[in-house]
Each structure stands twice: as structure tokens, then as C-alpha cells.
Short mmCIF file of C-alpha atoms and ligand atoms in Angstrom, two decimals:
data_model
loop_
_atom_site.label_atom_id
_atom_site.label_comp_id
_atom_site.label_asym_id
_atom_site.label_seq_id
_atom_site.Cartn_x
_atom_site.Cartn_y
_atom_site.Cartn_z
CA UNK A 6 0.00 0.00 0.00
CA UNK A 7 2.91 2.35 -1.18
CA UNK A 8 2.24 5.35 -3.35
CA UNK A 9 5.29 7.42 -4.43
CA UNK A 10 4.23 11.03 -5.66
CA UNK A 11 7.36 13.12 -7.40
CA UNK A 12 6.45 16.78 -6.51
CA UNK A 13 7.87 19.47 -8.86
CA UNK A 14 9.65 21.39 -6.04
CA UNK A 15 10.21 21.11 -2.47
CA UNK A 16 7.94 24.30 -2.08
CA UNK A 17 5.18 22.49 -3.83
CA UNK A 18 6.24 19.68 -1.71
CA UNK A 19 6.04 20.72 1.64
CA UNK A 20 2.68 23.50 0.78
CA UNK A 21 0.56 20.50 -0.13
CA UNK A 22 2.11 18.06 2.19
CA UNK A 23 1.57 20.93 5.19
CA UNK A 24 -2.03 21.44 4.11
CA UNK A 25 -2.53 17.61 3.25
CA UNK A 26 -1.73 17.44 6.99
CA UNK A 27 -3.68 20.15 8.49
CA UNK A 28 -6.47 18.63 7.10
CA UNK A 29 -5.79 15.21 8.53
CA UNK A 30 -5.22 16.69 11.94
CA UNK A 31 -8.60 18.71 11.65
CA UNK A 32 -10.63 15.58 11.03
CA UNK A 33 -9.23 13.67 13.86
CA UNK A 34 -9.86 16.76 16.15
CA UNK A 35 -13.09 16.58 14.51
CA UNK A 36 -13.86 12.69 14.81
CA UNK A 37 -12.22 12.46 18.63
CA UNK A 38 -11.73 15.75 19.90
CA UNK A 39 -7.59 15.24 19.18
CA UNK A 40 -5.13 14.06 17.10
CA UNK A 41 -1.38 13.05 16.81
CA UNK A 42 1.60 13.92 14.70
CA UNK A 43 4.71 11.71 15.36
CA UNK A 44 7.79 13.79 13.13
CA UNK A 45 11.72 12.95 12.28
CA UNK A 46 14.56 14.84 12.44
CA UNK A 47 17.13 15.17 10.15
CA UNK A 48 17.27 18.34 7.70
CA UNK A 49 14.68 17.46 4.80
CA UNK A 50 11.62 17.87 7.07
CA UNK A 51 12.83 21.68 8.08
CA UNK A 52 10.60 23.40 5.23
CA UNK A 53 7.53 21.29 6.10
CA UNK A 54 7.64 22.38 9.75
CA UNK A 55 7.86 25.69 8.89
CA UNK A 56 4.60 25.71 6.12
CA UNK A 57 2.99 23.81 9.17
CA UNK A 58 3.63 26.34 11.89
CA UNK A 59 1.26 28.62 9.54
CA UNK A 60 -1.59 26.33 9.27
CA UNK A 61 -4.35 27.55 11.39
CA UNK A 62 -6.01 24.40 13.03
CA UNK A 63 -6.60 23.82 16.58
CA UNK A 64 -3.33 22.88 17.57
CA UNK A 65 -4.02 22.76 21.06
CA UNK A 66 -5.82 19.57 20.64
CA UNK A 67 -2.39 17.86 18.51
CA UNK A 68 -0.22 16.28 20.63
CA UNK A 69 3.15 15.77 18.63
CA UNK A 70 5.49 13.59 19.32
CA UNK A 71 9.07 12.37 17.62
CA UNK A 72 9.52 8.88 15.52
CA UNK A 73 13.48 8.85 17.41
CA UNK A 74 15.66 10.62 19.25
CA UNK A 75 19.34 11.19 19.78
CA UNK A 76 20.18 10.06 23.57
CA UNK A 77 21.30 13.95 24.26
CA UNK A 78 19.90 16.84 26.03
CA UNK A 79 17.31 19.17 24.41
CA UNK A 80 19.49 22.25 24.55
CA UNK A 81 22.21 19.79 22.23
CA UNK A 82 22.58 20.55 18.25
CA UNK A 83 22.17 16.69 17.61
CA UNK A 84 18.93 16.66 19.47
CA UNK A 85 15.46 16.41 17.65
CA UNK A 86 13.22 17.72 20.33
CA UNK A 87 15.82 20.72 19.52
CA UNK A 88 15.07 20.32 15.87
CA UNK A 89 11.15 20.79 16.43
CA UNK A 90 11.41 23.08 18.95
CA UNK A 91 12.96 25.43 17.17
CA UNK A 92 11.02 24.91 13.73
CA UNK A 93 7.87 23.19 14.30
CA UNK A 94 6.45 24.62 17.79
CA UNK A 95 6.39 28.03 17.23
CA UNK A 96 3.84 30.35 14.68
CA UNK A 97 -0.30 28.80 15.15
CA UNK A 98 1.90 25.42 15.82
CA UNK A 99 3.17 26.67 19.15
CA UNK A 100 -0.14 25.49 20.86
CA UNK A 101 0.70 22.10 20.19
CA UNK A 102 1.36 19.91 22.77
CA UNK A 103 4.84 17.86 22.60
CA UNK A 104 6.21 14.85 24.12
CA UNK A 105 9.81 14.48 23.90
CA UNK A 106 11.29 11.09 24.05
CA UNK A 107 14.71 11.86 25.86
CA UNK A 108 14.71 11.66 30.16
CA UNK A 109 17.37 11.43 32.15
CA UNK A 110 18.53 8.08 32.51
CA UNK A 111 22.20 7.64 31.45
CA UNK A 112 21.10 5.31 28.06
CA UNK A 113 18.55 4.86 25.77
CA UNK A 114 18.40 1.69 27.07
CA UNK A 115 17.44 3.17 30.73
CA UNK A 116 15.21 4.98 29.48
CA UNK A 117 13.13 3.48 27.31
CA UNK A 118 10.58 2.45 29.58
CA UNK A 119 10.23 5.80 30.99
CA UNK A 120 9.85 7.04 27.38
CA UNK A 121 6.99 4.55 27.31
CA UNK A 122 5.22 5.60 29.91
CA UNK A 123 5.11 9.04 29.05
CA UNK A 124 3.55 8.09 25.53
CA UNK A 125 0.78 6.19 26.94
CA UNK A 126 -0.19 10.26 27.00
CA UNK A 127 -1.26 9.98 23.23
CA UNK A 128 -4.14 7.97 22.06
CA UNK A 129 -2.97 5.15 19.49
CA UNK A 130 -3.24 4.78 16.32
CA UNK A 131 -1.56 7.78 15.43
CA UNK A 132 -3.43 10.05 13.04
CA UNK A 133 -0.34 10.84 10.76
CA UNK A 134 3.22 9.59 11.24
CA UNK A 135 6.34 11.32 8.86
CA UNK A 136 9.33 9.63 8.25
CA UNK A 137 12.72 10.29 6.67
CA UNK A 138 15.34 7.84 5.24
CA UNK A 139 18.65 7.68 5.36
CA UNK A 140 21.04 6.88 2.33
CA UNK A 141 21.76 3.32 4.37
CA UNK A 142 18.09 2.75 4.24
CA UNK A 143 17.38 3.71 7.61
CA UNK A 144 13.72 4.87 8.94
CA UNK A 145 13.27 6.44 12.53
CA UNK A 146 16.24 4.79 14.38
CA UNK A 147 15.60 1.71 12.69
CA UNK A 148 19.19 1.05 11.72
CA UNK A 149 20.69 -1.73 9.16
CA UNK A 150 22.84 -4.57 11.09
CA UNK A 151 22.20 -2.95 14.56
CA UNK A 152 21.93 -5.14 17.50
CA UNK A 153 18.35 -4.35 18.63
CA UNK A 154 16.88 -3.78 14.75
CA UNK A 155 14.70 -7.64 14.64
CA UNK A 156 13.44 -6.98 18.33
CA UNK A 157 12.59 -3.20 17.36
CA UNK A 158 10.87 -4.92 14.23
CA UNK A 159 9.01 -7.78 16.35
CA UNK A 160 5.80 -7.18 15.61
CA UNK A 161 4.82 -9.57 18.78
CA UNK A 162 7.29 -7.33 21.20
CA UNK A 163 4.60 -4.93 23.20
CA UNK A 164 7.05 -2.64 23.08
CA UNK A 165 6.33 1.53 21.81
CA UNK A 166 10.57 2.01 22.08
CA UNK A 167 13.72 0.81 22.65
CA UNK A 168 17.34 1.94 22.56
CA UNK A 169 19.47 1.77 19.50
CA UNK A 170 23.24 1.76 18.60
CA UNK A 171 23.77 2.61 14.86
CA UNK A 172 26.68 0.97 13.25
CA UNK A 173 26.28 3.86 10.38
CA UNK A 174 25.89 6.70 12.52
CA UNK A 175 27.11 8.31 15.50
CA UNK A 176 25.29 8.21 18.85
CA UNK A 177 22.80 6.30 20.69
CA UNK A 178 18.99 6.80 19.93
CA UNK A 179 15.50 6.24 21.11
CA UNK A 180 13.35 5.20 18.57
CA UNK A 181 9.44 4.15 18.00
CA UNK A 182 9.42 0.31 17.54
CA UNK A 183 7.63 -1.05 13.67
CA UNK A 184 4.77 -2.21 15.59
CA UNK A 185 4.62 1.64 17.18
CA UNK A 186 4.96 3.59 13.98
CA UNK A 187 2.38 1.19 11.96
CA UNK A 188 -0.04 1.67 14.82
CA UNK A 189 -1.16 4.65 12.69
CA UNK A 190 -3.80 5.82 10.14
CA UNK A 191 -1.25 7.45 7.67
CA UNK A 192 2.31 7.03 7.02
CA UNK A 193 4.27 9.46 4.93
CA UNK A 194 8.05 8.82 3.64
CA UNK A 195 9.70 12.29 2.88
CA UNK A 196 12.52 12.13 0.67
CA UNK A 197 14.64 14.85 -1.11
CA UNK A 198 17.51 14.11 -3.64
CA UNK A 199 18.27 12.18 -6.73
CA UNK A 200 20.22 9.98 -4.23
CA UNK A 201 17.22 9.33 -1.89
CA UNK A 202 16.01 8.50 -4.91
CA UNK A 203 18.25 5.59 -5.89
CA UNK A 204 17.69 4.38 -1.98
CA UNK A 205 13.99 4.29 -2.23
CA UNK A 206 13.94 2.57 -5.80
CA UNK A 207 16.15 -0.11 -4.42
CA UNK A 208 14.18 -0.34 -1.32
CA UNK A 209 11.33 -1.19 -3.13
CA UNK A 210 13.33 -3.57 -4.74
CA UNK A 211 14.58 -5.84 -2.21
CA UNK A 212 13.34 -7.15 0.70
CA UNK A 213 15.71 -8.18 2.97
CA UNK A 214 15.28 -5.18 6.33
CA UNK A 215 18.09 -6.07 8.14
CA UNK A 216 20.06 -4.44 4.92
CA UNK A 217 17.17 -1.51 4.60
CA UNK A 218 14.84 -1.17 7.32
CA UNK A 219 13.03 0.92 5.91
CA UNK A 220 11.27 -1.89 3.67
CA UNK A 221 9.41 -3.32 6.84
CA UNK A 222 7.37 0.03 6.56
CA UNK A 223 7.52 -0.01 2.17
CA UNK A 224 6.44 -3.71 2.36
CA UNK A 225 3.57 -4.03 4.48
CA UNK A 226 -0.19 -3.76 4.21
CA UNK A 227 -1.63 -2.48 7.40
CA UNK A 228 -0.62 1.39 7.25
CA UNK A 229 -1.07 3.48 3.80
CA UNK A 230 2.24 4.70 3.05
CA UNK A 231 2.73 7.60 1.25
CA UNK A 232 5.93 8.43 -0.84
CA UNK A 233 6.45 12.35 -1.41
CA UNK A 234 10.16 12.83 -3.37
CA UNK A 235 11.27 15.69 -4.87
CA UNK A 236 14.80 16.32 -6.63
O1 6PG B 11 17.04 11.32 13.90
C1 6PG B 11 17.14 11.33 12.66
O2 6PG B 11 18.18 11.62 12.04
C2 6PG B 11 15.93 11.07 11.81
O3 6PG B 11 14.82 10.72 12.47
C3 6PG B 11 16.34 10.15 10.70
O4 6PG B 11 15.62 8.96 10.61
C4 6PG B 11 16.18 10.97 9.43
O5 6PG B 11 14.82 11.00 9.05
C5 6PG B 11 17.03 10.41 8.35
O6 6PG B 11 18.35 10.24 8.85
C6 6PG B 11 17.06 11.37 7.15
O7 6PG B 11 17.71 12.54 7.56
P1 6PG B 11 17.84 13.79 6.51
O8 6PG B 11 16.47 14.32 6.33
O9 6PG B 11 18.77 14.76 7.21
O10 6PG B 11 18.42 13.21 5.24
#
């Protein structure tokens, strides 16, 4: 259930993808009284943030909340709840309500049950869930070859998060578990590049996740995934 879409710009991008959104959000406000927004870092989601921090919903009922996390403090460069801080929560988006997935345990691996508990704040299935790639397939902090990728993947785990130590990038991360991010109503991969590109074709391609984990969300059939790429 994987559509790609090939946007001619990232301005046209991220202006339909922001209002695409909004109206998402609005329904589930609409349907339940609230509604959810689980983001990614990384840099390709920074002009998407910004069109959404102009949308004029009831943000006050969104409660957002972050796919993965860098195990560092919120005032750190590397961190994510820094990243949306900064470029999500602020403009009509600054009533939103966030939950961060850092604490103050010592690991990821601390943590992560802490991290848990403090999601059980947001009512599942998420309404809309964005996701980013990396160029070694990556999703979230669903890295290839890492030690805790098949449990993060276990569909049969009970588990929202768990601690992760890339092999193809620094630092240790939080991130939402497969069964976590496809508890949702609407996935969307957000890719930028020629070489994202290449990643995603071959993605598509193959189907072994421990190489690209970012197949066990291309290749499945419970969550509509949307593809938005532009060069
Ligand atoms: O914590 C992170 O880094 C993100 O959640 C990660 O999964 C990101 O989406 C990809 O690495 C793509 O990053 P870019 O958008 O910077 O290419």
C-alpha cells in the first residue's frame, strides 16, 4: 500500500504536504476531539515544519510527538526535540502539545521504559506519522545490522521504544518500535535528492530489512504509506 508522488519542487512539496496534513489533523480533532503527529529529524523535514507552523487548526488539541531521538539533552545541536522546537512549535503550531522522548537516565536503554510511559499520554493509532530515510536505508532509528533492529521490528514485542546503537551513525537513539509507527492511520516517507532516490527505488526492490529497514514500513499492508520525493 505504497504510493510514491514526485512533486515538482520542495515548495510544492512541503505546501501541499503541510495542508494535506492540516487537514488530517482537523478531522481527527473533529472525529475524537484530538489528534497526533509523530515527526523525524534530520534536515529534509525543516521546510515542512515551517509551512505547518502557519496552518491555522486547533493545535491545542495535537499532541506531537518524535519517531526517534538522539540520547542527548534538548538544549544539544544533535537533538530532535531541539530540531522541532525550534522549527515546528512556534507560529499557530506553538499550541501544540509535545512529548519528547529523551529523560534522564544515562542510556537509551534506561530509558526506554520511561519514554513509554510518558507516551501512553497519546491515544494510538496515530493520526499521521512522517518519516525520513537515510542513504543506508534507515527509517526512525531503525538502523541496518544494529543489535536491537529484529526486536525493534518484532511485531509480537509490546514494546512503543527501545534503545538503538547505529553501526552507520554516530550516537545512541531512542526510537518508536515497527509495531509503534504502523499503529497509525497514515504514514508518509519524505525524501529529497536524486540519491534518496536511488535508496527508495532499491528499497522497493529488495526485501531483505536487516540491509534496509526501511522496507518493513515499504512492504507491508496495514498502514497506507505515502511516498512524497522531490529532486
Ligand atoms: O534522527 C534522525 O536523524 C531522523 O529521524 C532520521 O531517521 C532521518 O529522518 C534520516 O536520517 C534522514 O535525515 P535527513 O532528512 O537529514 O536526510
Amino acid at each position: 500500500m505504497t504510493k510514491f508522488t514526485e512533486f515538482s519542487g520542495a515548495a510544492a512539496l512541503n505546501a501541499q504536504f503541510a495542508d494535506e496534513i492540516a487537514r488530517t489533523l482537523k478531522q481527527g480533532i473533529g472525529a475524537r476531539g484530538y489528534a497526533s503527529l509523530v515527526v523525524s529529524g534530520g534536515r529534509t523535514p525543516l521546510g515542512l515544519f515551517e509551512a505547518l507552523t502557519q496552518q491555522t487548526i486547533p493545535w491545542n488539541n495535537v499532541t506531537i510527538t518524535l519517531a526517534d531521538e538522539r540520547w542527548v539533552g534538548p538544549e544539544d545541536d544533535a537533538s530532535n526535540e531541539k530540531l522541532v522546537r525550534e522549527h515546528l512549535l512556534k507560529g499557530h503550531a506553538a499550541q501544540a502539545n509535545f512529548i519528547g522522548l529523551k529523560n534522564d537516565k544515562a542510556t537509551p536503554f534506561d530509558g526506554a521504559a520511561e519514554t513509554e510511559r510518558a507516551l501512553q499520554a497519546i491515544a494510538r493509532p496515530f493520526d499521521v506519522v512522517i518519516l525520513g530515510m537515510g542513504d543506508d536505508g534507515h527509517t526512525a532509528s531503525l538502523f541496518p545490522g544494529a543489535e536491537n533492529l529484529y526486536p525493534a521490528l518484532a511485531m509480537d514485542s509490546g514494546r512503543v521504544c527501545m534503545g538503538m546503537t547505529p553501526l552507520t551513525a554516530p550516537l545512541d537513539r531512542i526510537t518508536l518500535t515497527l509495531p509503534a509507527l504502523l499503529n497509525s492511520r497514515h504514514i508518509y516517507l519524505h525524501l529529497t535528492g536524486s540519491g534518496k532516490r536511488e535508496v527508495y527505488e532499491r528499497a522497493m526492490q529488495g526485501q531483505d530489512v536487516n540491509e534496509m529497514p526501511v522496507r518493513s514500513v515499504l512492504h507491508q499492508a496495514q498502514v497506507p504509506v505515502d511516498v512524497y520525493w522531490t529532486a
